[in-house]
Coordinates of C-alpha atoms and ligand atoms in Angstrom, one line a residue:
M1280 CA -8.1 -21.9 32.7
A1281 CA -9.3 -20.4 29.3
R1282 CA -12.2 -19.2 29.1
Y1283 CA -14.7 -17.4 26.0
K1284 CA -15.8 -14.5 26.2
R1285 CA -19.4 -13.1 26.2
M1286 CA -21.0 -11.1 24.2
S1287 CA -23.3 -9.7 26.8
K1288 CA -20.0 -8.1 28.7
L1289 CA -18.3 -7.4 25.1
Y1290 CA -18.0 -3.5 24.7
A1291 CA -18.6 -3.1 21.3
P1292 CA -20.9 -0.2 20.0
M1293 CA -22.7 -1.3 16.7
L1294 CA -24.2 1.5 14.5
K1295 CA -27.3 0.5 12.0
E1296 CA -26.2 3.3 9.6
D1297 CA -22.9 4.4 7.4
P1298 CA -21.3 7.2 9.4
D1299 CA -21.1 10.5 7.7
E1300 CA -17.3 11.2 8.7
A1301 CA -16.4 8.0 6.3
V1302 CA -15.4 7.4 2.5
L1303 CA -14.4 4.4 2.3
A1304 CA -15.9 1.0 3.0
S1305 CA -13.5 -0.2 5.6
H1306 CA -13.4 2.8 7.4
K1307 CA -17.5 2.8 7.8
L1308 CA -16.9 -1.3 8.8
L1309 CA -14.2 -0.4 11.5
L1310 CA -16.6 1.9 12.9
R1311 CA -20.0 0.6 12.6
A1312 CA -19.0 -3.1 13.7
G1313 CA -17.9 -1.1 16.7
M1314 CA -14.4 -1.0 16.4
I1315 CA -13.1 2.5 16.4
R1316 CA -14.4 5.8 17.0
R1317 CA -12.7 9.0 16.5
G1318 CA -12.0 11.3 19.3
A1319 CA -11.0 14.2 17.3
V1320 CA -9.4 14.9 13.7
G1321 CA -6.8 12.0 12.9
L1322 CA -7.3 10.7 16.3
Y1323 CA -8.7 7.5 17.0
S1324 CA -9.2 4.7 19.5
Y1325 CA -9.3 0.9 19.0
L1326 CA -11.9 -0.5 21.3
P1327 CA -11.5 -4.0 21.9
L1328 CA -12.8 -6.0 18.9
A1329 CA -9.8 -3.9 17.0
W1330 CA -7.3 -4.2 19.9
R1331 CA -7.2 -7.8 19.4
S1332 CA -6.4 -7.9 16.0
I1333 CA -4.3 -5.3 16.3
M1334 CA -2.2 -7.4 19.3
K1335 CA -2.5 -10.1 16.6
I1336 CA -0.8 -8.3 13.6
E1337 CA 2.0 -7.0 16.7
N1338 CA 2.7 -10.7 17.4
I1339 CA 3.1 -11.8 13.8
I1340 CA 5.3 -8.7 13.6
R1341 CA 7.5 -10.1 16.6
D1342 CA 7.4 -13.6 15.5
E1343 CA 8.8 -12.8 12.1
M1344 CA 11.5 -10.7 14.0
A1345 CA 12.3 -12.8 16.1
K1346 CA 13.1 -15.2 13.1
I1347 CA 16.0 -12.3 11.9
D1348 CA 16.9 -11.4 15.1
C1349 CA 15.8 -8.6 15.2
Q1350 CA 15.0 -7.3 18.7
E1351 CA 12.7 -5.4 20.4
M1352 CA 12.7 -2.7 23.0
M1353 CA 10.8 0.7 23.6
T1354 CA 12.0 4.2 23.9
P1355 CA 10.3 7.7 24.1
I1356 CA 7.6 9.0 22.1
L1357 CA 8.9 12.3 22.7
T1358 CA 12.0 13.3 21.5
D1359 CA 14.6 15.5 22.2
A1360 CA 14.8 18.5 19.3
E1361 CA 18.5 18.7 19.5
L1362 CA 18.9 15.5 18.1
W1363 CA 16.6 16.8 15.1
K1364 CA 19.1 19.5 15.2
K1365 CA 22.2 17.2 14.4
S1366 CA 20.4 15.1 11.9
G1367 CA 19.2 18.4 10.4
R1368 CA 16.0 17.2 9.9
W1369 CA 14.8 20.3 12.9
N1370 CA 13.4 22.3 10.1
A1371 CA 13.5 19.7 6.9
Y1372 CA 11.0 17.5 7.9
G1373 CA 8.6 20.2 7.8
P1374 CA 4.9 21.2 9.5
E1375 CA 4.2 17.4 10.4
L1376 CA 6.4 17.1 12.9
M1377 CA 4.4 17.7 16.5
C1378 CA 6.4 20.2 18.1
L1379 CA 6.1 21.2 21.6
K1380 CA 8.4 22.6 25.0
D1381 CA 8.3 21.7 28.1
R1382 CA 8.0 23.9 31.4
Y1383 CA 11.7 25.8 30.4
G1384 CA 11.3 26.1 26.9
H1385 CA 13.0 23.2 26.0
E1386 CA 11.8 22.2 22.7
Y1387 CA 10.7 18.4 21.7
A1388 CA 8.8 17.2 18.7
L1389 CA 6.4 14.0 19.2
G1390 CA 8.3 11.8 16.9
P1391 CA 7.3 10.8 13.7
T1392 CA 10.2 7.8 13.1
H1393 CA 13.0 7.3 15.1
E1394 CA 16.1 7.6 13.0
E1395 CA 17.8 10.1 15.1
T1396 CA 16.9 8.4 18.5
Y1397 CA 18.0 5.4 17.7
T1398 CA 21.0 6.2 16.2
D1399 CA 22.0 8.5 19.2
L1400 CA 20.7 5.1 21.7
V1401 CA 23.6 3.5 20.2
T1402 CA 25.8 5.9 19.6
N1403 CA 29.2 5.2 22.3
E1404 CA 27.7 2.3 23.1
L1405 CA 28.2 -0.2 20.3
K1406 CA 31.9 0.3 19.6
S1407 CA 33.4 -2.5 17.7
Y1408 CA 32.9 -4.1 14.4
K1409 CA 32.8 -7.2 16.3
Q1410 CA 29.5 -5.8 17.7
L1411 CA 28.0 -5.5 14.2
P1412 CA 25.2 -6.3 13.0
V1413 CA 22.5 -5.1 15.3
M1414 CA 18.8 -4.8 15.1
L1415 CA 16.4 -3.0 17.1
Y1416 CA 12.5 -2.0 17.0
H1417 CA 9.7 -1.0 18.8
I1418 CA 5.9 -0.8 18.4
Q1419 CA 4.6 2.5 18.8
D1420 CA 2.3 5.3 18.6
K1421 CA 3.9 7.9 16.0
F1422 CA 2.5 11.5 15.1
R1423 CA 2.2 13.3 12.3
D1424 CA 0.8 16.6 11.8
E1425 CA -1.2 15.5 8.8
R1426 CA -1.9 17.8 5.9
R1427 CA -5.3 15.9 5.5
P1428 CA -6.2 13.1 7.7
R1429 CA -8.4 11.1 6.6
F1430 CA -9.8 7.3 6.0
G1431 CA -9.6 6.5 10.0
L1432 CA -6.9 5.1 10.3
M1433 CA -5.3 4.6 7.3
R1434 CA -3.7 8.3 7.8
S1435 CA -4.2 9.4 11.1
R1436 CA -2.4 12.3 13.6
E1437 CA -0.8 9.7 15.9
F1438 CA -1.1 5.9 14.5
I1439 CA 1.0 2.8 15.3
M1440 CA 4.4 1.9 13.8
K1441 CA 6.6 -0.3 14.1
D1442 CA 10.0 1.0 13.4
A1443 CA 13.1 -0.9 12.9
Y1444 CA 17.0 0.2 12.8
S1445 CA 20.1 -1.9 11.7
F1446 CA 23.5 -1.0 12.2
S1447 CA 26.0 -2.4 10.3
A1448 CA 29.8 -2.2 9.5
N1449 CA 30.0 -2.6 6.0
E1450 CA 27.9 -1.7 3.2
E1451 CA 27.2 -5.8 2.4
S1452 CA 26.3 -5.9 5.8
M1453 CA 23.2 -3.3 5.5
R1454 CA 22.4 -5.0 2.4
E1455 CA 22.2 -8.2 3.9
C1456 CA 20.4 -6.7 6.8
Y1457 CA 17.7 -4.9 4.1
Q1458 CA 17.2 -8.1 2.9
L1459 CA 16.2 -10.1 5.9
Q1460 CA 14.1 -7.4 6.8
K1461 CA 12.2 -7.5 3.6
D1462 CA 11.8 -11.3 3.2
A1463 CA 10.0 -10.8 6.8
Y1464 CA 7.7 -8.1 5.8
A1465 CA 6.8 -9.9 2.4
S1466 CA 6.2 -13.3 5.1
F1467 CA 4.1 -10.4 7.1
C1468 CA 1.7 -9.1 4.3
K1469 CA 1.3 -13.3 4.0
R1470 CA 0.8 -13.7 7.1
V1471 CA -1.9 -11.8 8.1
G1472 CA -4.3 -12.6 4.2
L1473 CA -3.0 -9.3 2.5
K1474 CA -2.5 -9.4 -0.9
A1475 CA 0.1 -7.3 -1.2
V1476 CA 3.2 -5.9 -3.8
T1477 CA 6.4 -4.3 -3.5
V1478 CA 7.2 -1.4 -5.5
A1479 CA 10.6 0.3 -6.2
A1480 CA 10.5 3.5 -4.2
D1481 CA 13.3 4.2 -5.9
S1482 CA 14.7 4.9 -9.2
G1483 CA 16.2 1.1 -9.0
Q1484 CA 19.7 1.7 -9.5
I1485 CA 21.8 -1.5 -10.7
G1486 CA 22.0 -4.1 -8.4
G1487 CA 18.6 -3.9 -6.7
D1488 CA 16.8 -1.9 -5.3
T1489 CA 17.2 0.6 -2.2
S1490 CA 13.8 1.0 -0.5
V1491 CA 10.6 -0.7 -1.4
E1492 CA 7.1 0.3 -0.5
F1493 CA 4.8 -2.9 0.2
M1494 CA 1.4 -2.1 -1.4
A1495 CA -2.2 -3.8 -0.7
V1496 CA -3.9 -4.0 -3.9
A1497 CA -7.5 -2.1 -3.4
D1498 CA -9.1 0.7 -5.0
A1499 CA -9.0 2.6 -2.1
G1500 CA -5.1 3.1 -2.1
E1501 CA -3.6 6.6 -2.7
A1502 CA -0.9 5.2 -5.4
E1503 CA -1.9 3.9 -8.3
I1504 CA 0.4 0.6 -9.2
C1505 CA 1.2 -1.8 -12.4
Y1506 CA 2.0 -5.5 -11.3
C1507 CA 2.1 -8.7 -13.0
D1508 CA -0.1 -11.3 -11.7
A1509 CA 2.4 -13.9 -12.8
C1510 CA 6.2 -13.5 -11.9
G1511 CA 6.1 -11.0 -9.2
Y1512 CA 6.5 -7.8 -10.7
A1513 CA 5.3 -4.7 -9.5
A1514 CA 6.1 -0.5 -10.1
D1515 CA 4.7 2.7 -9.3
T1516 CA 3.2 3.3 -12.3
E1517 CA 4.9 7.1 -12.6
A1518 CA 8.1 4.9 -12.8
G1519 CA 7.0 1.6 -14.2
T1520 CA 7.9 0.4 -17.4
G1521 CA 5.3 -2.0 -20.0
T1522 CA 6.4 -3.2 -23.6
I1523 CA 3.6 -1.2 -25.2
K1524 CA 1.5 -2.9 -28.5
V1525 CA 1.7 -1.1 -31.3
I1526 CA 0.8 -1.7 -34.8
S1527 CA 2.0 -0.8 -37.8
D1528 CA 0.1 1.2 -40.2
G1529 CA 0.5 -1.4 -44.3
E1530 CA 3.4 -0.8 -46.3
G1531 CA 3.5 1.6 -48.9
D1532 CA 3.8 4.9 -50.2
L1533 CA 3.5 8.4 -48.1
E1534 CA -0.2 9.2 -48.6
K1535 CA -1.8 12.4 -48.0
V1536 CA -5.7 11.4 -46.7
E1537 CA -8.8 14.2 -45.7
T1538 CA -9.6 13.2 -42.2
P1539 CA -12.5 16.1 -41.4
D1540 CA -13.2 16.3 -37.5
C1541 CA -10.8 14.1 -37.2
G1542 CA -9.1 16.2 -34.4
T1543 CA -8.8 13.7 -31.7
I1544 CA -7.3 9.9 -31.6
E1545 CA -11.0 8.2 -31.2
K1546 CA -12.1 10.4 -34.0
L1547 CA -9.4 9.5 -36.4
A1548 CA -8.9 5.7 -35.1
E1549 CA -13.4 5.3 -36.3
F1550 CA -12.5 7.6 -39.7
L1551 CA -9.9 5.1 -40.4
G1552 CA -11.4 1.8 -39.0
V1553 CA -8.5 1.0 -37.0
P1554 CA -7.8 0.4 -33.2
T1555 CA -6.4 3.6 -31.3
N1556 CA -2.8 2.0 -30.7
A1557 CA -2.2 2.2 -34.6
T1558 CA -2.3 5.8 -34.6
M1559 CA 0.3 8.2 -32.9
K1560 CA -0.4 11.3 -30.5
A1561 CA 1.1 14.1 -30.6
L1562 CA 2.1 16.4 -27.3
A1563 CA 3.4 19.9 -27.5
L1564 CA 5.2 21.2 -25.2
V1565 CA 7.9 23.9 -23.7
A1566 CA 11.0 22.8 -21.5
E1567 CA 12.2 23.8 -18.7
D1568 CA 15.0 26.0 -21.4
E1569 CA 11.9 27.2 -22.9
Q1570 CA 13.3 25.0 -26.2
P1571 CA 9.9 24.2 -28.0
Y1572 CA 9.4 20.3 -28.5
V1573 CA 7.1 17.9 -30.2
L1574 CA 6.3 14.4 -28.4
F1575 CA 5.1 11.3 -30.7
V1576 CA 3.3 8.9 -27.9
P1577 CA 1.2 6.2 -28.9
G1578 CA -2.7 7.1 -29.4
D1579 CA -4.0 4.9 -26.5
H1580 CA -1.3 6.0 -24.2
H1581 CA -0.9 9.2 -21.7
L1582 CA 1.9 11.6 -21.1
N1583 CA 3.7 10.2 -17.9
D1584 CA 4.5 13.5 -16.3
V1585 CA 7.2 12.3 -13.9
K1586 CA 8.9 10.9 -17.2
A1587 CA 8.1 14.0 -18.8
S1588 CA 9.6 15.9 -16.5
H1589 CA 12.8 14.0 -16.7
V1590 CA 13.8 14.6 -19.8
F1591 CA 12.2 18.4 -20.1
G1592 CA 12.6 19.6 -16.6
N1593 CA 9.8 21.9 -15.2
Y1594 CA 8.2 21.5 -18.7
Y1595 CA 4.4 22.9 -19.4
M1596 CA 2.0 22.2 -22.5
M1597 CA 1.4 24.6 -25.3
S1598 CA -1.0 27.0 -25.9
D1599 CA -2.8 27.4 -28.8
E1600 CA -1.3 30.1 -30.0
E1601 CA 2.2 28.6 -29.3
I1602 CA 1.2 25.4 -31.2
K1603 CA 0.4 28.6 -34.1
Q1604 CA 3.7 30.6 -33.4
Y1605 CA 5.9 27.9 -33.7
G1606 CA 4.6 26.4 -37.3
L1607 CA 2.3 23.7 -35.6
V1608 CA -1.4 22.5 -36.5
K1609 CA -3.2 21.9 -33.4
G1610 CA -4.9 18.4 -33.8
F1611 CA -3.1 17.2 -37.0
I1612 CA 0.8 17.7 -35.8
G1613 CA 2.7 14.6 -37.3
P1614 CA 6.2 14.2 -37.6
V1615 CA 7.0 14.0 -41.6
D1616 CA 8.2 18.0 -43.2
I1617 CA 7.3 19.2 -39.6
S1618 CA 8.1 23.0 -38.4
D1619 CA 11.7 23.2 -37.5
K1620 CA 11.2 25.5 -34.6
V1621 CA 10.6 22.3 -32.5
K1622 CA 12.8 19.3 -31.7
V1623 CA 11.2 15.9 -31.7
Y1624 CA 10.6 13.2 -29.3
A1625 CA 9.2 10.0 -29.3
D1626 CA 8.0 7.1 -27.1
E1627 CA 10.6 4.3 -27.1
S1628 CA 7.3 2.2 -27.9
L1629 CA 7.5 3.9 -31.2
K1630 CA 10.8 2.3 -32.3
K1631 CA 8.7 -0.7 -33.6
A1632 CA 6.0 0.5 -35.6
K1633 CA 7.7 1.4 -38.8
Y1634 CA 5.1 2.5 -40.6
W1635 CA 3.1 5.8 -39.1
I1636 CA -0.7 6.7 -39.0
C1637 CA 0.4 10.7 -38.4
G1638 CA -1.1 14.4 -38.3
G1639 CA -0.4 15.5 -41.8
N1640 CA 0.6 19.3 -40.6
E1641 CA -2.3 20.6 -42.4
A1642 CA -5.4 20.9 -40.6
G1643 CA -7.8 18.2 -42.0
Y1644 CA -5.6 15.7 -43.1
H1645 CA -3.1 13.0 -41.9
F1646 CA -0.6 10.9 -43.5
R1647 CA -1.0 6.9 -43.5
H1648 CA 1.9 5.0 -44.4
A1649 CA 4.5 7.3 -43.0
K1650 CA 7.7 4.9 -42.8
Q1651 CA 10.2 6.2 -40.5
G1652 CA 14.0 6.5 -42.3
R1653 CA 12.1 7.4 -45.4
D1654 CA 9.3 10.0 -44.7
F1655 CA 11.0 11.6 -41.6
T1656 CA 13.2 10.6 -39.0
I1657 CA 13.0 10.5 -35.0
D1658 CA 16.3 11.7 -33.3
N1659 CA 15.6 11.3 -29.9
W1660 CA 14.0 8.4 -27.7
A1661 CA 12.7 8.3 -24.3
D1662 CA 10.3 6.5 -22.0
L1663 CA 7.2 8.4 -22.0
V1664 CA 3.9 7.2 -21.2
S1665 CA 2.2 6.0 -18.3
V1666 CA 2.3 2.0 -18.2
N1667 CA -1.9 0.7 -19.6
E1668 CA -3.8 -2.3 -17.8
G1669 CA -2.7 -5.1 -20.4
D1670 CA 0.7 -3.9 -21.5
L1671 CA 3.1 -6.5 -21.6
C1672 CA 5.7 -7.7 -18.2
P1673 CA 9.3 -6.5 -18.7
K1674 CA 10.3 -9.1 -17.2
C1675 CA 8.0 -12.0 -18.0
G1676 CA 6.2 -10.4 -20.8
K1677 CA 2.6 -11.9 -19.2
P1678 CA 0.0 -8.8 -19.6
L1679 CA -0.1 -6.2 -16.6
K1680 CA -2.5 -5.5 -14.3
I1681 CA -3.4 -2.5 -13.1
N1682 CA -4.8 -0.8 -9.6
R1683 CA -4.6 1.0 -6.9
G1684 CA -2.3 0.1 -3.9
I1685 CA -2.3 1.0 0.0
E1686 CA 1.1 1.5 1.1
V1687 CA 1.1 -0.8 4.2
G1688 CA 4.6 -0.6 5.0
Q1689 CA 8.4 0.5 3.4
V1690 CA 11.9 -0.8 3.3
F1691 CA 15.0 1.5 3.2
Q1692 CA 19.1 1.3 2.8
L1693 CA 19.9 4.5 4.8
G1694 CA 23.7 4.3 4.4
T1695 CA 25.8 7.2 6.5
K1696 CA 22.8 9.5 6.3
Y1697 CA 21.9 9.5 9.6
S1698 CA 25.4 8.3 11.9
E1699 CA 27.5 10.4 9.9
P1700 CA 26.1 13.9 10.7
M1701 CA 25.4 12.7 13.7
G1702 CA 29.1 11.3 14.8
A1703 CA 27.3 7.7 14.8
T1704 CA 30.5 6.1 14.7
F1705 CA 32.7 2.8 15.6
T1706 CA 36.1 1.1 15.3
D1707 CA 36.1 -1.0 12.1
E1708 CA 38.5 -4.3 11.9
D1709 CA 41.6 -1.7 10.2
G1710 CA 41.0 0.6 13.3
K1711 CA 39.3 3.5 12.1
E1712 CA 36.4 5.2 13.5
K1713 CA 33.6 4.8 10.8
P1714 CA 30.3 5.6 10.6
F1715 CA 27.8 3.2 10.3
Q1716 CA 25.5 1.7 7.9
M1717 CA 22.0 2.2 8.5
G1718 CA 18.6 0.9 7.3
C1719 CA 15.1 1.3 8.2
Y1720 CA 12.3 -0.5 8.4
G1721 CA 8.5 0.5 9.2
I1722 CA 5.0 -0.8 8.5
G1723 CA 2.0 1.1 9.5
V1724 CA 0.1 -1.5 12.3
G1725 CA -3.5 0.8 12.1
R1726 CA -2.9 0.9 8.6
T1727 CA -2.6 -2.7 8.0
L1728 CA -5.7 -3.1 10.0
Q1729 CA -7.9 -1.1 7.8
A1730 CA -6.0 -2.2 4.7
I1731 CA -7.1 -5.7 5.6
V1732 CA -10.5 -4.7 6.3
E1733 CA -10.1 -2.8 2.8
Q1734 CA -9.4 -5.7 0.7
S1735 CA -11.3 -8.3 2.6
H1736 CA -15.6 -6.9 3.4
D1737 CA -19.0 -8.1 1.9
E1738 CA -22.3 -6.0 1.8
H1739 CA -22.5 -7.5 5.0
G1740 CA -19.5 -6.7 7.0
I1741 CA -16.2 -7.6 7.6
I1742 CA -14.5 -10.8 7.2
W1743 CA -11.3 -11.5 9.0
P1744 CA -8.7 -13.9 7.6
V1745 CA -8.4 -16.6 10.7
S1746 CA -5.2 -15.2 11.8
V1747 CA -6.2 -12.0 12.7
A1748 CA -9.6 -12.1 13.9
P1749 CA -10.9 -10.7 16.7
Y1750 CA -12.5 -13.7 17.9
E1751 CA -11.7 -17.4 15.6
V1752 CA -15.5 -18.1 16.5
E1753 CA -18.7 -17.4 17.2
V1754 CA -20.9 -19.0 19.1
I1755 CA -24.7 -18.6 18.9
P1756 CA -27.4 -19.9 21.0
L1757 CA -30.9 -19.5 19.4
D1758 CA -32.1 -19.7 23.0
V1759 CA -30.1 -18.2 26.3
K1760 CA -32.8 -19.5 29.0
Q1761 CA -31.2 -22.5 30.7
G1762 CA -32.0 -25.3 28.6
P1763 CA -30.7 -27.8 26.0
V1764 CA -29.5 -25.2 23.5
W1765 CA -27.7 -22.9 26.5
D1766 CA -26.2 -26.2 27.2
A1767 CA -24.6 -27.2 24.2
A1768 CA -23.8 -24.2 23.2
E1769 CA -21.6 -23.2 26.6
K1770 CA -20.5 -26.5 26.4
I1771 CA -19.4 -25.9 22.7
A1772 CA -17.5 -22.2 23.9
S1773 CA -16.0 -23.8 26.7
E1774 CA -14.5 -26.7 24.6
L1775 CA -13.1 -24.5 22.1
A1776 CA -11.4 -22.1 24.5
E1777 CA -9.8 -25.0 26.1
R1778 CA -8.5 -26.0 22.7
D1779 CA -6.7 -22.4 22.8
I1780 CA -9.4 -21.4 20.0
D1781 CA -10.5 -18.0 20.9
V1782 CA -14.0 -17.8 21.0
L1783 CA -17.4 -15.3 21.5
L1784 CA -20.6 -17.0 23.4
D1785 CA -23.9 -14.4 21.6
D1786 CA -25.3 -14.9 25.0
R1787 CA -27.8 -11.8 24.2
K1788 CA -30.9 -12.4 24.6
E1789 CA -31.7 -10.7 21.2
R1790 CA -33.6 -11.6 18.4
P1791 CA -31.4 -14.5 15.6
G1792 CA -31.7 -11.7 12.5
V1793 CA -29.9 -9.4 14.7
K1794 CA -27.6 -11.9 15.8
F1795 CA -26.4 -13.5 12.3
N1796 CA -26.6 -10.0 11.1
E1797 CA -23.9 -8.6 13.9
A1798 CA -21.6 -11.6 13.4
D1799 CA -21.6 -11.0 9.6
L1800 CA -21.0 -7.2 10.4
I1801 CA -18.2 -8.0 12.6
G1802 CA -17.0 -10.6 10.2
F1803 CA -16.0 -13.7 13.0
P1804 CA -14.2 -16.4 10.5
Y1805 CA -16.5 -19.3 11.8
Q1806 CA -20.1 -19.0 13.2
I1807 CA -21.8 -22.1 15.4
V1808 CA -25.4 -21.7 15.4
C1809 CA -27.0 -24.0 18.1
G1810 CA -31.1 -24.0 17.8
K1811 CA -33.3 -25.7 19.1
R1812 CA -34.0 -28.2 16.3
G1813 CA -30.6 -29.0 15.5
I1814 CA -30.0 -29.5 19.4
K1815 CA -33.1 -32.6 19.6
N1816 CA -31.4 -33.9 16.5
G1817 CA -27.5 -33.7 18.1
T1818 CA -26.2 -31.5 15.4
V1819 CA -25.3 -27.3 14.8
E1820 CA -25.2 -25.5 12.2
L1821 CA -21.8 -24.3 11.3
K1822 CA -21.2 -21.6 9.1
H1823 CA -17.9 -20.0 7.0
R1824 CA -17.9 -16.3 6.8
A1825 CA -15.4 -16.1 4.0
T1826 CA -17.7 -18.8 1.5
G1827 CA -21.1 -18.7 2.9
E1828 CA -20.8 -22.0 2.7
R1829 CA -23.3 -23.5 6.0
K1830 CA -23.8 -27.3 6.9
D1831 CA -25.1 -29.4 9.7
V1832 CA -22.2 -30.9 11.9
T1833 CA -22.7 -33.1 15.0
L1834 CA -22.3 -32.2 18.4
D1835 CA -19.4 -34.7 19.0
E1836 CA -17.6 -33.2 15.9
I1837 CA -18.1 -29.7 15.7
V1838 CA -15.2 -28.9 17.9
D1839 CA -12.8 -31.0 16.1
T1840 CA -14.4 -29.5 13.0
V1841 CA -13.4 -26.4 13.4
V1842 CA -9.8 -26.3 15.2
L1843 CA -8.2 -28.0 13.1
P1844 CA -9.0 -25.4 10.2
I1845 CA -8.4 -22.2 12.5
E1846 CA -5.2 -24.3 14.0
Q1847 CA -4.1 -24.5 10.1
Q1848 CA -4.9 -20.7 9.1
R1849 CA -3.2 -19.2 12.2
T1850 CA 0.8 -19.9 10.9
Ligands
ATP2396 P1 2.7 8.0 3.1 O1 3.7 8.4 1.8 O2 1.4 7.6 3.1 O3 2.9 9.6 3.8 P2 5.1 7.6 4.7 O4 5.9 6.9 3.1 O5 5.5 8.8 5.0 O6 3.2 7.3 4.1 P3 7.1 6.1 6.2 O7 7.3 7.0 7.0 O8 7.1 5.1 5.0 O9 5.4 6.5 5.7 O10 6.4 4.8 7.3 C1 6.1 3.6 7.5 C2 4.9 3.2 7.3 O11 3.5 3.7 8.5 C3 4.2 3.5 6.3 O12 4.4 2.6 5.3 C4 2.4 3.4 6.7 O13 1.9 2.1 6.4 C5 2.5 4.1 8.1 N1 2.0 4.9 8.6 C6 2.4 6.7 7.5 N2 1.9 7.6 7.9 C7 1.0 7.1 8.5 C8 -0.4 8.2 9.2 N3 -0.2 9.5 9.1 N4 -1.4 7.1 9.2 C9 -1.5 5.9 9.5 N5 -0.1 5.3 9.2 C10 1.1 5.7 8.5
MG2397 MG1 6.4 5.1 3.3

């Protein structure tokens, strides 16, 4: 028979104060709520409450994988160095690989990921195209000797990962497997209550991406992303493009205006009484091949280092000395009659601005109404700047948002990257031996748990989505002595448990304030408070953690009142 859990027996050592070791809200809350504990740097234990949530997250993964016929199994964590040498990663993986020797001197690595293991596993077992495709996965501890383990479960040295591997006979089948996993990941994020966007992790070849990252949107994320709420477009700001609004200066003849002390865009815009995106910013750099360049970008945008290095290689910004040496005037560089010692590039967005406000190539002067084609020409155009909040979505034209993201999962098309060097082949329809076309698919289970908390908390504590809450309901009797209050609470808890609800009964002899605070700190989605006065009238108080809404519900109705929405939110 289903039973409720008694809080007095729960191992959840809570903390009154924010622990020093934590920076992120989610990390503090998981520690304070008695859910996780650190053993050593980057090593965490999941205490019973967190473990229940982890199990729920894992079971949602299992359900999604079953739907696409990806089979769960288990391999050893310890991996033979020979396999890593075969794939070429024994040296390539670097110091993150945690290596050890057995008593006979044989080398192993604690698996940071398992491409080698799975590729080896199917070699000489999956022999014919007729058996393909096959998708396999496990949920297992992974080890990475991270340079800077931090943020609790976000970046630890031992962590739980779901990793799946697909084996196909051809690229088309590989892409199908990839798409199935990608869709399953999107569904997974939704079901665990994460607001997540997918970001292309590669340059995005024609015909679609070959790897995407699933980013939970959160200020605490390590990556900066731009995304469109309207159509779902998202990209790393390093790789993303937005349509930039630039303002052309008014029509007119080229005019040199005195602009004293206007060496910066802000000062210039203020002096002329125009917005910053009506001005052009000039940047002077020296490319990898030692060619000096001047770049023009919209005044309100920043040069993007990644994009710039695509064009200029390993470049550096000119020193004041070099600026002079190349015939330029710091703070007043413009394209009109620019020094012929430099080549000129401009950001693509500036094509749209016919008339420019730009530097006058003379200290204290700028040009107005400098017309493209008439007063100057730009020979080279490129996408050079980072996306700003409010730039327009390249897909649908709505304003983009900028936020940070936590990578919770990633899917890859691998092709024959592992199968070829490791000699993992099958016999194809045409009788030829071919290497498998592979894909790999990872979700960080612990990182997902913490990302959920990072997205869903308030000043009082965690707000668990029902689907992953350690307990869905907490019943809080304000009197735990034998009597009507206790009896009612006990009855509600029993009935909920029988209806398959995960329920905790706070049977401790604690002050009501302590019970309420701790219920909010741990973050149970529904809290049922049984007090003397209410019970006398045949009611209890139901509190919804997410909205803070409280209402009195009769004893007859309370079970149905919470069971129904919980069942709906579990899916
Ligand atoms: P990152 O760029 O954050 O280091 P990664 O791209 O190296 O991660 P993958 O190899 O793609 O990570 O691993 C799959 C998933 O495992 C990641 O999306 C992430 O959720 C999780 N993960 C990776 N490293 C860690 C870690 N040190 N601690 C916790 N989870 C991790
Ligand atoms: Mg990754």
